[in-house]
Tab-separated table of C-alpha atoms and ligand atoms in Angstrom:
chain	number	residue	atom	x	y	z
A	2	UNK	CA	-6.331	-21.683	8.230
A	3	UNK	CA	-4.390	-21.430	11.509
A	4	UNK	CA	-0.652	-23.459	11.235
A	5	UNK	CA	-0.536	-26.252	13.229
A	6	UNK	CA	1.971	-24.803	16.356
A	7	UNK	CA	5.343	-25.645	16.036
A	8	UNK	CA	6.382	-27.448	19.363
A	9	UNK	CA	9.378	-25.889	20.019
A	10	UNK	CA	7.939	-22.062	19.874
A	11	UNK	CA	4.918	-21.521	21.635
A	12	UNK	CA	4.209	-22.547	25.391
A	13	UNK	CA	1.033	-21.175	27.329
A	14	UNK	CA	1.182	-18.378	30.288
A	15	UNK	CA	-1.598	-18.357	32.011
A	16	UNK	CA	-4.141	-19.669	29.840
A	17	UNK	CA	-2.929	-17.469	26.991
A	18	UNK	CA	-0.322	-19.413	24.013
A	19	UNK	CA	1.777	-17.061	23.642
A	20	UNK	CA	5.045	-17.083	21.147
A	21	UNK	CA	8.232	-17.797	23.194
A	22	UNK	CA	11.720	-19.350	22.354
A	23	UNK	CA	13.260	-22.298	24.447
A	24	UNK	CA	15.142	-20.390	27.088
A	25	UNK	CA	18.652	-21.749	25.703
A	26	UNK	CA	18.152	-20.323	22.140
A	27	UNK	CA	20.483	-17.857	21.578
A	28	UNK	CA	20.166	-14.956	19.203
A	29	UNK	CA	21.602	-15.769	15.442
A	30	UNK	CA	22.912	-12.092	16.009
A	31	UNK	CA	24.845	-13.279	18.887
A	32	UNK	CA	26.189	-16.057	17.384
A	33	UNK	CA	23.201	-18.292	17.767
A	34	UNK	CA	21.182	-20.583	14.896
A	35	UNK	CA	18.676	-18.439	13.281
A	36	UNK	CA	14.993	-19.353	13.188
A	37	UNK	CA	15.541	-20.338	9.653
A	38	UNK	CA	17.942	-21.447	6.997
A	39	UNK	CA	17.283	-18.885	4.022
A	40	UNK	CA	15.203	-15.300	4.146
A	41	UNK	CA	12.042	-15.071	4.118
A	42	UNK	CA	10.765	-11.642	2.582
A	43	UNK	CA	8.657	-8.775	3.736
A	44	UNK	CA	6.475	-9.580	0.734
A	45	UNK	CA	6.138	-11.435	-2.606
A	46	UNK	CA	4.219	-12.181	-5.718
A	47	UNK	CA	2.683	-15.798	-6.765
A	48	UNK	CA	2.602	-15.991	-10.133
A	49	UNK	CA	0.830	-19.282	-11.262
A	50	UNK	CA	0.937	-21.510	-15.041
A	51	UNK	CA	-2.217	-19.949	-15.953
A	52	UNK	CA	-0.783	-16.502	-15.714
A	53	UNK	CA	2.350	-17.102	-17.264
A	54	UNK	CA	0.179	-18.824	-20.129
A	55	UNK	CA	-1.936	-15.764	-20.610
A	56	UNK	CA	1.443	-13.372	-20.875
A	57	UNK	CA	2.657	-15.789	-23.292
A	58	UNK	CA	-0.217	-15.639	-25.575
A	59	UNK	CA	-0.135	-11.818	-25.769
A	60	UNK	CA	3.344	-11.780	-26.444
A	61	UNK	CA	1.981	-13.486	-29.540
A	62	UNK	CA	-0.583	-11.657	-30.379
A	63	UNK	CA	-0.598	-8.319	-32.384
A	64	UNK	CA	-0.826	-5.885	-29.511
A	65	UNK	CA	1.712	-5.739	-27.202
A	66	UNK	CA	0.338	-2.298	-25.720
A	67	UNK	CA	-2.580	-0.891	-25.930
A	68	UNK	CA	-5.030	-3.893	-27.089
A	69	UNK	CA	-7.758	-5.331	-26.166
A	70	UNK	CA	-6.677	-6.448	-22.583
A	71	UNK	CA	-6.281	-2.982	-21.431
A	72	UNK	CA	-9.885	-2.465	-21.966
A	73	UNK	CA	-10.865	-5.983	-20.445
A	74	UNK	CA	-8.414	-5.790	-17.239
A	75	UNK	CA	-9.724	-2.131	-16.391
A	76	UNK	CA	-13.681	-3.735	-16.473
A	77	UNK	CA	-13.264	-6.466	-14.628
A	78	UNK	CA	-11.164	-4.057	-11.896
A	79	UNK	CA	-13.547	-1.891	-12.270
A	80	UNK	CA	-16.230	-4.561	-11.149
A	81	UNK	CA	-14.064	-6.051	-8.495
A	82	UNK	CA	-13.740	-2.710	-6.363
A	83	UNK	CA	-17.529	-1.599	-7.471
A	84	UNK	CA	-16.932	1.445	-9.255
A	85	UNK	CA	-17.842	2.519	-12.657
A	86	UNK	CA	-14.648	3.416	-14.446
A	87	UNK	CA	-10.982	1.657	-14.016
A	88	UNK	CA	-8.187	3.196	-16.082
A	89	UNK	CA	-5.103	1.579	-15.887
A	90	UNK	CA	-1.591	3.324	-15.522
A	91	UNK	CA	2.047	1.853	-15.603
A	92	UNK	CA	2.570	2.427	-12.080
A	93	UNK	CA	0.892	3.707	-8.538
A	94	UNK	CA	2.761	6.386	-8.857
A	95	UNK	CA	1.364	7.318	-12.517
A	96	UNK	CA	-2.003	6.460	-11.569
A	97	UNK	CA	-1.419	8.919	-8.273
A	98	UNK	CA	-0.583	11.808	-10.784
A	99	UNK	CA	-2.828	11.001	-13.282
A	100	UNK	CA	-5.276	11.685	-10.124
A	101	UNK	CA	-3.750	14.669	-8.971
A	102	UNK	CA	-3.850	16.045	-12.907
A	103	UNK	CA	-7.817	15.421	-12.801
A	104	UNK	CA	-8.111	16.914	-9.261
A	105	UNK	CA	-7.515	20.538	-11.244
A	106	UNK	CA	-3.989	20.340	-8.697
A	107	UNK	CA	-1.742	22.865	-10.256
A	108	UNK	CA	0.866	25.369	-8.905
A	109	UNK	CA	-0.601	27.419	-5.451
A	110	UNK	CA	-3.061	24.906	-4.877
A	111	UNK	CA	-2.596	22.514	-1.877
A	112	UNK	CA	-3.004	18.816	-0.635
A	113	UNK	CA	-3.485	17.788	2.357
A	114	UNK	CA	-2.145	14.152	3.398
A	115	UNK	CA	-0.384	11.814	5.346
A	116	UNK	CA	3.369	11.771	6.616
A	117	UNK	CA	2.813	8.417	6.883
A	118	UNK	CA	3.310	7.166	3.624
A	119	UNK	CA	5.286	5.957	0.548
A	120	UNK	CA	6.698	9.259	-1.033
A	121	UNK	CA	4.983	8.986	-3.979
A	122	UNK	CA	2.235	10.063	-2.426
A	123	UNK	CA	3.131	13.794	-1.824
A	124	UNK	CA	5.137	13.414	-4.641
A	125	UNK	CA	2.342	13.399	-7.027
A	126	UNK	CA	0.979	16.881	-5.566
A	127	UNK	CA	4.377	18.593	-6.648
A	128	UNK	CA	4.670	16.928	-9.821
A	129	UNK	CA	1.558	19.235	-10.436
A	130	UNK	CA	3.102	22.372	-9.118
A	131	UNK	CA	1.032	22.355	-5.875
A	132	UNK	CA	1.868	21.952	-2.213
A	133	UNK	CA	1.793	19.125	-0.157
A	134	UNK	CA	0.396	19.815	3.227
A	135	UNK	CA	0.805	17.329	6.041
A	136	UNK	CA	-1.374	16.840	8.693
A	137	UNK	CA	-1.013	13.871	11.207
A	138	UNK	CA	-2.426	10.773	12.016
A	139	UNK	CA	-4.684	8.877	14.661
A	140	UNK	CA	-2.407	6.679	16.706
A	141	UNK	CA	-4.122	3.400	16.547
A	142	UNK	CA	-5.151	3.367	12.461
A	143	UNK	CA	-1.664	5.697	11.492
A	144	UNK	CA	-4.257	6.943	8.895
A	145	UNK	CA	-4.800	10.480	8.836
A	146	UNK	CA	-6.588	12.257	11.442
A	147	UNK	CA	-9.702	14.078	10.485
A	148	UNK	CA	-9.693	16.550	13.377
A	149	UNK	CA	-5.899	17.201	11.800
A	150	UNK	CA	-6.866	17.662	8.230
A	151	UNK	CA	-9.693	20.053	9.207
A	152	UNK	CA	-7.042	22.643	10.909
A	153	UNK	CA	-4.895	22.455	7.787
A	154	UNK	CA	-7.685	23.353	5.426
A	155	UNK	CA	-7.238	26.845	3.540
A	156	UNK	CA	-8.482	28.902	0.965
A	157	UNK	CA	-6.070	27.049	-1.288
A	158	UNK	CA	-7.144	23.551	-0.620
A	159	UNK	CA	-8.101	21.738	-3.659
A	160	UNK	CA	-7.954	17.860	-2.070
A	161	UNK	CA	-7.647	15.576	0.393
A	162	UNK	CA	-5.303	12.813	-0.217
A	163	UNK	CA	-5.344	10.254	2.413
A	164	UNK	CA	-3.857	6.843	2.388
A	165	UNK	CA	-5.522	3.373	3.628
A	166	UNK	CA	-2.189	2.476	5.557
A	167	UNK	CA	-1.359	-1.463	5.604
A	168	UNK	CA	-4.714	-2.306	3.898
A	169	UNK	CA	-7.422	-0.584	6.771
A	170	UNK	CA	-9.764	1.941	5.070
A	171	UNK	CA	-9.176	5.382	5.859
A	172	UNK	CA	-11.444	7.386	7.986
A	173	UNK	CA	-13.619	8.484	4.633
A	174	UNK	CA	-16.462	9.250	6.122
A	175	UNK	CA	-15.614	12.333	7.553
A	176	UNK	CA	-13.201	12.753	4.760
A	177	UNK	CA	-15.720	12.983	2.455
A	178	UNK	CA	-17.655	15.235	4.977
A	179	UNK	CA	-14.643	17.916	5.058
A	180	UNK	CA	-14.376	17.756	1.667
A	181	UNK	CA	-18.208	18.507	0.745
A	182	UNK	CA	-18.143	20.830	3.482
A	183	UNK	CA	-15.299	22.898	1.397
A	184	UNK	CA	-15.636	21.913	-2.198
A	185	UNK	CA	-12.799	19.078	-1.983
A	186	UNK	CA	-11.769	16.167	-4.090
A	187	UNK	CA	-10.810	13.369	-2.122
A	188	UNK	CA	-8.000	10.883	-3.542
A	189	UNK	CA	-8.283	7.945	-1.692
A	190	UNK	CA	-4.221	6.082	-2.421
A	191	UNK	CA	-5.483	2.729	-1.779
A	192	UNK	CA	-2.219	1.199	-2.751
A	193	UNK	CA	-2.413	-1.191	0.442
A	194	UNK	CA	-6.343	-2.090	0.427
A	195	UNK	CA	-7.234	-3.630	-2.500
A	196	UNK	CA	-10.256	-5.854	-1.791
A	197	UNK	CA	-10.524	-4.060	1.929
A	198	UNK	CA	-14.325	-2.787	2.821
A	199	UNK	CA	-15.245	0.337	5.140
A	200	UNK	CA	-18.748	0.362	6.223
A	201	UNK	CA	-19.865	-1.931	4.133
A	202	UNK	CA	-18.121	-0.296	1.100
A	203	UNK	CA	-15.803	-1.320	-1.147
A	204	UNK	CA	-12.751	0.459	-1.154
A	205	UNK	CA	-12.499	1.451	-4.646
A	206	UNK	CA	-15.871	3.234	-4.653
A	207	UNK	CA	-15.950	5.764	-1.906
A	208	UNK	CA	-13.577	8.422	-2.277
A	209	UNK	CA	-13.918	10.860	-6.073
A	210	UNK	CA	-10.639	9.046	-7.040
A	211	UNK	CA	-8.929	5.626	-5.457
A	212	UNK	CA	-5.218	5.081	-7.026
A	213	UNK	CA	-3.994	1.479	-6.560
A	214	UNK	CA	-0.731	0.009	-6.603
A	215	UNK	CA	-0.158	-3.254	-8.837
A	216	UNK	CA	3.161	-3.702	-7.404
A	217	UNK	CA	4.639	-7.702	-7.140
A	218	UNK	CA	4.424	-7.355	-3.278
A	219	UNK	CA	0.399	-5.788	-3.581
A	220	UNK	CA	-2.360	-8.651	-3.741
A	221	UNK	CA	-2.021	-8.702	-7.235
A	222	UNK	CA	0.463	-7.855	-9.653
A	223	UNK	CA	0.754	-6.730	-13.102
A	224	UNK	CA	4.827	-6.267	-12.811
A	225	UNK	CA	4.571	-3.029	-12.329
A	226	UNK	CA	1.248	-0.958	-12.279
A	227	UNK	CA	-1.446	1.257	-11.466
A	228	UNK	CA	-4.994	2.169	-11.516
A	229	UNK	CA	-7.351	5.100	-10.768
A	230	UNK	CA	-11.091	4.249	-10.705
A	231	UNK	CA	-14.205	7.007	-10.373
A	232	UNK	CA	-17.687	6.971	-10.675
A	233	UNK	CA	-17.088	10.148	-13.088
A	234	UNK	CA	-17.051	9.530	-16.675
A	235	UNK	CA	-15.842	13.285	-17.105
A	236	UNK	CA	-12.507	11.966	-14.419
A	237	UNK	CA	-11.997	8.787	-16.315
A	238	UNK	CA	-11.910	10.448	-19.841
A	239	UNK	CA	-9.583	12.955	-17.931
A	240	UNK	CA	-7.607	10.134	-17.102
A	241	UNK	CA	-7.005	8.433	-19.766
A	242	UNK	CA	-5.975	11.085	-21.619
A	243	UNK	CA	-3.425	11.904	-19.419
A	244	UNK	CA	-2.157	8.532	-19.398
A	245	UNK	CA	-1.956	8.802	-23.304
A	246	UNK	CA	0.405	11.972	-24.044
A	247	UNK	CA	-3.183	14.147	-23.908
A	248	UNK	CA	-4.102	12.558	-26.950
A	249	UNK	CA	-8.513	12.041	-27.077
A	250	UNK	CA	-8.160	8.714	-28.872
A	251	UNK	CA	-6.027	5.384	-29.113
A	252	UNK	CA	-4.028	3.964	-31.783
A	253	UNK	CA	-5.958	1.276	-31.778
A	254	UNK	CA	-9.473	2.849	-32.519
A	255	UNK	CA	-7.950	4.954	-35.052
A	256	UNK	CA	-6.664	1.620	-36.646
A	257	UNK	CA	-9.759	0.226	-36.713
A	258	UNK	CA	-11.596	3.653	-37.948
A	259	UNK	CA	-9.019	3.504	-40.711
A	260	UNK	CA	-7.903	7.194	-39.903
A	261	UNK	CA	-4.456	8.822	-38.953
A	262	UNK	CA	-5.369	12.007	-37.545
A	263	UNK	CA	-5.151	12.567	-33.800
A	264	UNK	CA	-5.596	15.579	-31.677
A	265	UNK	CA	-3.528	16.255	-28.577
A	266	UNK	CA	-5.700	18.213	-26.163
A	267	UNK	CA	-3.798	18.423	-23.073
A	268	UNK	CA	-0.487	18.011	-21.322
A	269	UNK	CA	-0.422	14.548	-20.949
A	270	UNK	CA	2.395	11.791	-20.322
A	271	UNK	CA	2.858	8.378	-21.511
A	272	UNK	CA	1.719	6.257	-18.454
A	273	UNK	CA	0.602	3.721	-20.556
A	274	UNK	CA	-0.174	-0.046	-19.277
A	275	UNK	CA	0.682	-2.766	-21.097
A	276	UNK	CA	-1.339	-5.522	-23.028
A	277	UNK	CA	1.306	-7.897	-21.306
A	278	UNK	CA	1.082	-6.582	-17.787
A	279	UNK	CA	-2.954	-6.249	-18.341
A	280	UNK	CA	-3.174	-9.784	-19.398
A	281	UNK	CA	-1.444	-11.045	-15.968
A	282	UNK	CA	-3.414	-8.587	-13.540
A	283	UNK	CA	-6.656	-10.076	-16.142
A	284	UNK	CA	-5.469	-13.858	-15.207
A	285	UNK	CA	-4.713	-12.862	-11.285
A	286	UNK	CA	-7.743	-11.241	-10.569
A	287	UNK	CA	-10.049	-14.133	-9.813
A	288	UNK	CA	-7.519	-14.805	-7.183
A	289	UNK	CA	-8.006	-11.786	-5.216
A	290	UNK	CA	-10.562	-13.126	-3.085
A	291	UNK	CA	-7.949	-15.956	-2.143
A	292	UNK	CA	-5.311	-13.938	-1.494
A	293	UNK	CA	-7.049	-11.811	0.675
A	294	UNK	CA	-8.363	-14.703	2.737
A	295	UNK	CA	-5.140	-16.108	3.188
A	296	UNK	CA	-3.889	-12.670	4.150
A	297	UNK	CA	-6.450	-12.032	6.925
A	298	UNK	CA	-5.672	-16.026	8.432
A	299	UNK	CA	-2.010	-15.001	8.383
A	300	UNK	CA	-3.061	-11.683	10.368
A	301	UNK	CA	-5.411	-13.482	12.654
A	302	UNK	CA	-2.952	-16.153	13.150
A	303	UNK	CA	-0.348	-13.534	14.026
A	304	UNK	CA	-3.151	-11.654	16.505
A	305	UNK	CA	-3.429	-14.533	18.638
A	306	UNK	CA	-0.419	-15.966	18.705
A	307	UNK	CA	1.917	-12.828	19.360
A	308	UNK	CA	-0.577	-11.087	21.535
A	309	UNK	CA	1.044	-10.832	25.056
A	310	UNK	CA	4.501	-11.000	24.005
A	311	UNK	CA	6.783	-8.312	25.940
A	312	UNK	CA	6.342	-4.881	24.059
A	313	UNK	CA	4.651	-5.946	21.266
A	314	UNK	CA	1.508	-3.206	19.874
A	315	UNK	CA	0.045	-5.439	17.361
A	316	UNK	CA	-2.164	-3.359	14.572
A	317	UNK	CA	-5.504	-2.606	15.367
A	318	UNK	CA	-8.966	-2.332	13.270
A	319	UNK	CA	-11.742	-0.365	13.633
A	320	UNK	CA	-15.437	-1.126	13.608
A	321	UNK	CA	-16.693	-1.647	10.096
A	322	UNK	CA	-13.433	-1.638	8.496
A	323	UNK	CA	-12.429	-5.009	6.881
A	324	UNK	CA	-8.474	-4.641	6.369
A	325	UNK	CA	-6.801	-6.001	3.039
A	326	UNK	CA	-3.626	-6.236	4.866
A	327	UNK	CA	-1.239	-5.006	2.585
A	328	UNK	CA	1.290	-4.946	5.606
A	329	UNK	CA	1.051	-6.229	9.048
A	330	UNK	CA	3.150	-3.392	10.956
A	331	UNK	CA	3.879	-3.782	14.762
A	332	UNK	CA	5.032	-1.177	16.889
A	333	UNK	CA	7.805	-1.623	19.667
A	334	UNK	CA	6.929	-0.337	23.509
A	335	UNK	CA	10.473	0.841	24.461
A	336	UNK	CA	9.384	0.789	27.972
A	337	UNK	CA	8.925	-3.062	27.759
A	338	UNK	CA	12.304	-3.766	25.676
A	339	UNK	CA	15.951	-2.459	26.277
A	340	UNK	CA	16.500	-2.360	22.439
A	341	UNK	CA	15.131	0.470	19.831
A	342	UNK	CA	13.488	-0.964	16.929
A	343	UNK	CA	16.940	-0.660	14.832
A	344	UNK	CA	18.268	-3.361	17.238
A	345	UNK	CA	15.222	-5.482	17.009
A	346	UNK	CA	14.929	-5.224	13.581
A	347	UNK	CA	18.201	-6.972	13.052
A	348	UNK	CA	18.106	-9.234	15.299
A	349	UNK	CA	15.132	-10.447	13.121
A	350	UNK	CA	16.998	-10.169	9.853
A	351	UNK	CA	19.935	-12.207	11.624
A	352	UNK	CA	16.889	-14.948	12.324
A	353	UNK	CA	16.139	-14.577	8.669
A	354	UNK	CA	12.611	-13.308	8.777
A	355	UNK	CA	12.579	-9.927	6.337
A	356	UNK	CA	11.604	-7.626	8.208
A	357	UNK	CA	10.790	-4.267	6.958
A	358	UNK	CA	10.070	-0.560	7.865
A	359	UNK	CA	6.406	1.433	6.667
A	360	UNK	CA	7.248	3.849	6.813
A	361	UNK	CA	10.007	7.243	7.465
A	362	UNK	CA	7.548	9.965	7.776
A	363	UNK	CA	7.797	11.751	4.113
A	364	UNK	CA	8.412	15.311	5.689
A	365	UNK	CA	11.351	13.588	7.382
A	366	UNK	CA	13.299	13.224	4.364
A	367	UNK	CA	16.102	15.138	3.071
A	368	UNK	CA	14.041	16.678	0.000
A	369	UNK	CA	11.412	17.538	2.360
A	370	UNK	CA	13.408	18.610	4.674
A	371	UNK	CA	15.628	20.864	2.247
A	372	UNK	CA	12.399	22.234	0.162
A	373	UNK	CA	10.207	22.745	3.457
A	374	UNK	CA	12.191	23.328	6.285
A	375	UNK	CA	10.853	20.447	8.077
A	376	UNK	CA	12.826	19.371	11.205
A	377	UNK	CA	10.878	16.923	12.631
A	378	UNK	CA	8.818	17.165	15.697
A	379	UNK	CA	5.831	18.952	13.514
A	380	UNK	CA	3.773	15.148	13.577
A	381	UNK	CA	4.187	13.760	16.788
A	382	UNK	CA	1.723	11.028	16.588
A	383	UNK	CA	3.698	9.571	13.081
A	384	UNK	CA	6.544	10.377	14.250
A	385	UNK	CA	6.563	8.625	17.547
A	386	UNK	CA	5.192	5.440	16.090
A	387	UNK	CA	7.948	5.557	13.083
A	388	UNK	CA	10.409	4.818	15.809
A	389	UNK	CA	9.075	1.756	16.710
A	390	UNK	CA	7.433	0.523	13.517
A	391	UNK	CA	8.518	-3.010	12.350
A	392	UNK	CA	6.671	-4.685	9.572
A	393	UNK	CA	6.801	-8.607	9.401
A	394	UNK	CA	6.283	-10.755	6.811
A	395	UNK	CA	3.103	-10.672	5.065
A	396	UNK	CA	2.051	-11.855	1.766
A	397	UNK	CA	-0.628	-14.518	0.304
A	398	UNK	CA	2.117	-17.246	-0.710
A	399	UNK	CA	3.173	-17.603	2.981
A	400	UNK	CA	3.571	-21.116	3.592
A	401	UNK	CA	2.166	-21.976	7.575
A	402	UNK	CA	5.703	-23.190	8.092
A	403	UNK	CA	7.017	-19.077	7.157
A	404	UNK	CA	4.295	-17.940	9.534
A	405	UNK	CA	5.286	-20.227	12.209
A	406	UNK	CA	9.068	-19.088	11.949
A	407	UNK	CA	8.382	-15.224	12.414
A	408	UNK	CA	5.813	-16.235	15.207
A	409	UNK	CA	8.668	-18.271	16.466
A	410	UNK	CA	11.361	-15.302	15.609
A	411	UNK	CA	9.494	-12.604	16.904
A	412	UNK	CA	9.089	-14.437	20.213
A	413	UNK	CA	12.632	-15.512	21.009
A	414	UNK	CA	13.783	-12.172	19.805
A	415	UNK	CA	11.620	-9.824	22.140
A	416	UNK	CA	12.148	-11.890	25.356
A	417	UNK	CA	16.022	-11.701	25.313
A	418	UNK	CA	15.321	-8.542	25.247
A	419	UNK	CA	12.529	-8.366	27.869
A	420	UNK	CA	13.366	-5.275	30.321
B	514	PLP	C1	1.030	4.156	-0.260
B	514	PLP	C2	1.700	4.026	-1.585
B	514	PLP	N1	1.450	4.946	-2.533
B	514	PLP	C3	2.031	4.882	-3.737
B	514	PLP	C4	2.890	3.860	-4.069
B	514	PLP	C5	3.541	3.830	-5.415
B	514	PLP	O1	3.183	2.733	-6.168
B	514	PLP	P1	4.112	2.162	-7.336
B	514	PLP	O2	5.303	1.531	-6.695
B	514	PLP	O3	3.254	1.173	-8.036
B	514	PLP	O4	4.492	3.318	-8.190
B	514	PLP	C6	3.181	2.876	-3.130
B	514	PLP	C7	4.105	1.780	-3.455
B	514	PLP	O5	4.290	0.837	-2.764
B	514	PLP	C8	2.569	2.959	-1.843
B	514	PLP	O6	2.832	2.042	-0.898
C-alpha cells in the first residue's frame, strides 16, 4: 500500500516526486517545529489480543517451560523457513552459540565473518575458544564478500559465518561453494531475514545452520529469542542438547516415562525457551507473511519517494534475492551534504523520527580492538560505509502517516544541508 502523499512534503522535479520540505521550514534542531509531535522508533513489536490470549492461557497451564509449545512453535518455524529441524533458544545470541558449539568451533579453530554486524555475531566464535576472522564486505549488499572470505581461508578454518544484513540474503551460493570446496560449515545469522528468499530459496534452508533473532524489533517476537534450524538431525539433536545443560532428554519426557534418571553428555548451557515466549512466537507466526508485506510497501514506498534526494544511497537488492527488510539503512554521500552522518542523524532525532545506526564495524570496538590489535583501516569497504550509515524507521506496525513523516523528515533535513 503506498500512503497517500502528504501535501506539504513532496513536490515533483522534473517528472520525478521527490521528498522535499517547504523552503521556510526550519530545522527542529535549529529551533524549528519538528516533523512530528512524539518519536517515532527505529523499530517495534505489534503484539495483538490473540497473542496476549495465548500467553495468558499458558501462564495457566502446567508448563511454564519446556511444554508442549516448545515442540509446536519449533514445527511450525521449522515449516515456515522450509527446513527440517527448528530448535528454539532464549535468544539470537544463544541460538548463535548453540551453532557455533555444533560447528565442532573450539579453541585454534577460526571463523570467518562479517565486520558488519551485531557483536554477537563474532562473539559466539570466542565463546567457543576460537577466532573470529574478519573479512570485508561488497559495497552495495554490506554482506560479506566472497572473493574476501576466500583470501582469509586457512588450515584452521572450521566455518563461514556470514550475516543476511537488513533482511537481503547473503551471497550463499558461493558461500556454500568455498565451504564444500574446503570442508566448511556455513552459519548463515539470519537474524534480519526471516521470511527473505535467495534464488528461489528460503532463507532458513540453505546454509548447514541459519540462527534467527526473535527480538521485539525482528518480524516476529517471542520477547526475547532464538532459533537454529538444519536439515541435520545429528545438528539438531546437537542442539538441543546444548540448549538443555548437555542433558539427552527433557523433563518433560522423563515425566511422562515415569523415570528420574538423566544423563548429562556434554557441556551444555541452559538456553532454554520458554512455553510462554513459544506460545506468542506460535500465535505471531501466521502473521509473518503480513508483516513482511507491509515491510517491503514501506521499503518500496521509501525507494520511490526518497530516490533523488541530495546525497541519499538508498539500499540496493540483488537479482533473485527477495529482502525481509529487517532494516532499511541509507548511506550519506558527503560530497553531496556539508554535514557527516552524526549531524544528520540528529537533526532527524530533533524531527522526531528514530533514527538509528547498523552498524560500528565489530573489529572497531574497544574489546576488539584491545584483544586484536585492530586499528581500523583493515575493512575499507565496511568501514567507509559505517560513516555514513543511517537507518530509518522500519517496522510492520508503521502507520502510512509514520512513513510519510520520515519521507517528509528525511527530505527537509538533507536539503538544508544540500552542498
Ligand atoms: C545480526 C545479529 N546477530 C545476532 C543478534 C543477537 O540476537 P539477540 O538480541 O536475540 O540475542 C542480533 C540482534 O539484533 C543481530 O542483529
Amino acid at each position: 500500500m503506498v500512503p497517500a502523499a502528504n501535501p506539504n512534503s513532496p513536490r515533483r522535479h522534473g517528472d520525478t516526486e521527490v521528498a522535499t520540505a517547504p523552503d521556510h521550514e526550519d530545522l527542529a534542531i535549529l529551533g524549528g517545529k519538528p516533523v512530528r509531535e512524539t518519536m517515532l522508533p527505529y523499530g517495534r513489536q505489534s503484539v495483538s489480543e490473540a497473542d496476549v490470549a495465548a500467553v495468558v492461557e499458558v501462564l495457566r497451564s502446567d508448563w511454564l517451560t519446556t511444554g508442549p509449545k516448545v515442540g509446536e512453535f519449533e514445527e511450525a518455524f521449522a515449516a515456515a523457513v522450509g527446513a527440517k529441524f527448528a530448535v528454539s533458544f532464549s535468544s539470537g545470541t544463544g541460538a548463535l552459540h548453540g551453532a557455533a558449539f555444533t560447528a565442532g568451533l573450539g579453541p585454534g579453530d577460526e571463523a570467518v565473518t562479517t565486520p558488519m554486524t551485531f557483536c554477537a555475531t563474532a562473539n559466539c566464535v570466542l565463546y567457543q575458544g576460537g577466532t573470529p576472522v574478519f573479512a570485508d564486505v561488497s559495497s552495495d549488499t554490506l554482506n560479506l564478500d566472497p572473493d574476501r572470505v576466500k583470501e582469509k581461508i586457512s588450515p584452521r578454518t572450521k566455518t563461514i559465518l556470514p550475516v543476511d544484513y537488513a533482511g537481503h540474503a547473503a551471497d550463499l551460493g558461493a558461500l556454500m561453494g568455498i565451504a564444500e570446496q574446503h570442508g566448511l560449515i556455513v552459519i548463515e545469522d539470519a537474524s534480519h531475514a526471516l521470511g527473505g528468499e535467495y534464488q528461489g530459496r528460503r532463507v532458513g534452508s540453505l546454509a548447514h545452520m541459519t540462527t534467527f533473532s526473535l527480538h521485539p524489533v525482528k518480524h516476529l517476537t517471542t520477547g526475547e529469542g532464538g532459533m537454529v534450524t538444519t536439515d541435520r538431525a545429528d545438528f539438531a539433536e546437537t542442539l538441543r542438547r546444548f540448549r538443555n545443560h548437555g542433558i539427552s532428554s527433557e523433563a518433560r519426557q522423563r515425566q511422562s516415562a515415569g523415570q528420574w534418571h538423566y544423563d548429562m553428555v556434554l557441556l551444555g548451557m541452559n538456553y532454554r525457551l520458554p512455553d510462554i515466549n513459544c506460545a506468542l512466537g506460535l500465535s505471531q507466526l501466521p502473521r509473518l507473511g503480513a508483516n513482511l508485506a507491509r515491510r517491503r510497501a514501506i521499503a518500496a514506498t521509501y525507494a520511490s519517494r526518497l530516490a533523488g534526494l541530495p546525497g541519499l544511497i538508498l539500499p540496493s537488492t540483488r537479482v533473485g534475492v527477495s529482502l525481509a527488510w529487517h532494516l532499511y539503512p541509507v548511506r550519506l554521500d558527503p560530497a553531496k551534504i556539508s554535514a557527516g552522518r552524526d549531524e544528520v542523524f540528529r537533526a532527524l532525532r530533533a524531527e522526531n523520527i528514530g533514527v538509528n545506526v547498523h552498524y560500528i564495524p565489530v573489529h572497531l570496538h574497544p574489546y576488539y580492538q584491545d584483544r586484536f590489535g585492530y586499528r581500523g583501516g583493515e575493512f575499507p569497504v565496511a568501514e567507509a560505509a559505517y560513516a555514513g550509515l543511517i537507518s530509518l524507521p522500519m517496522f510492520h506496525a508503521m502507520s502510512d502517516q509514520d512513513v510519510e513523516d520520515v519521507i517528509h523528515a528525511v527530505g527537509k533535513v538533507l536539503e538544508h544541508y544540500e552542498r
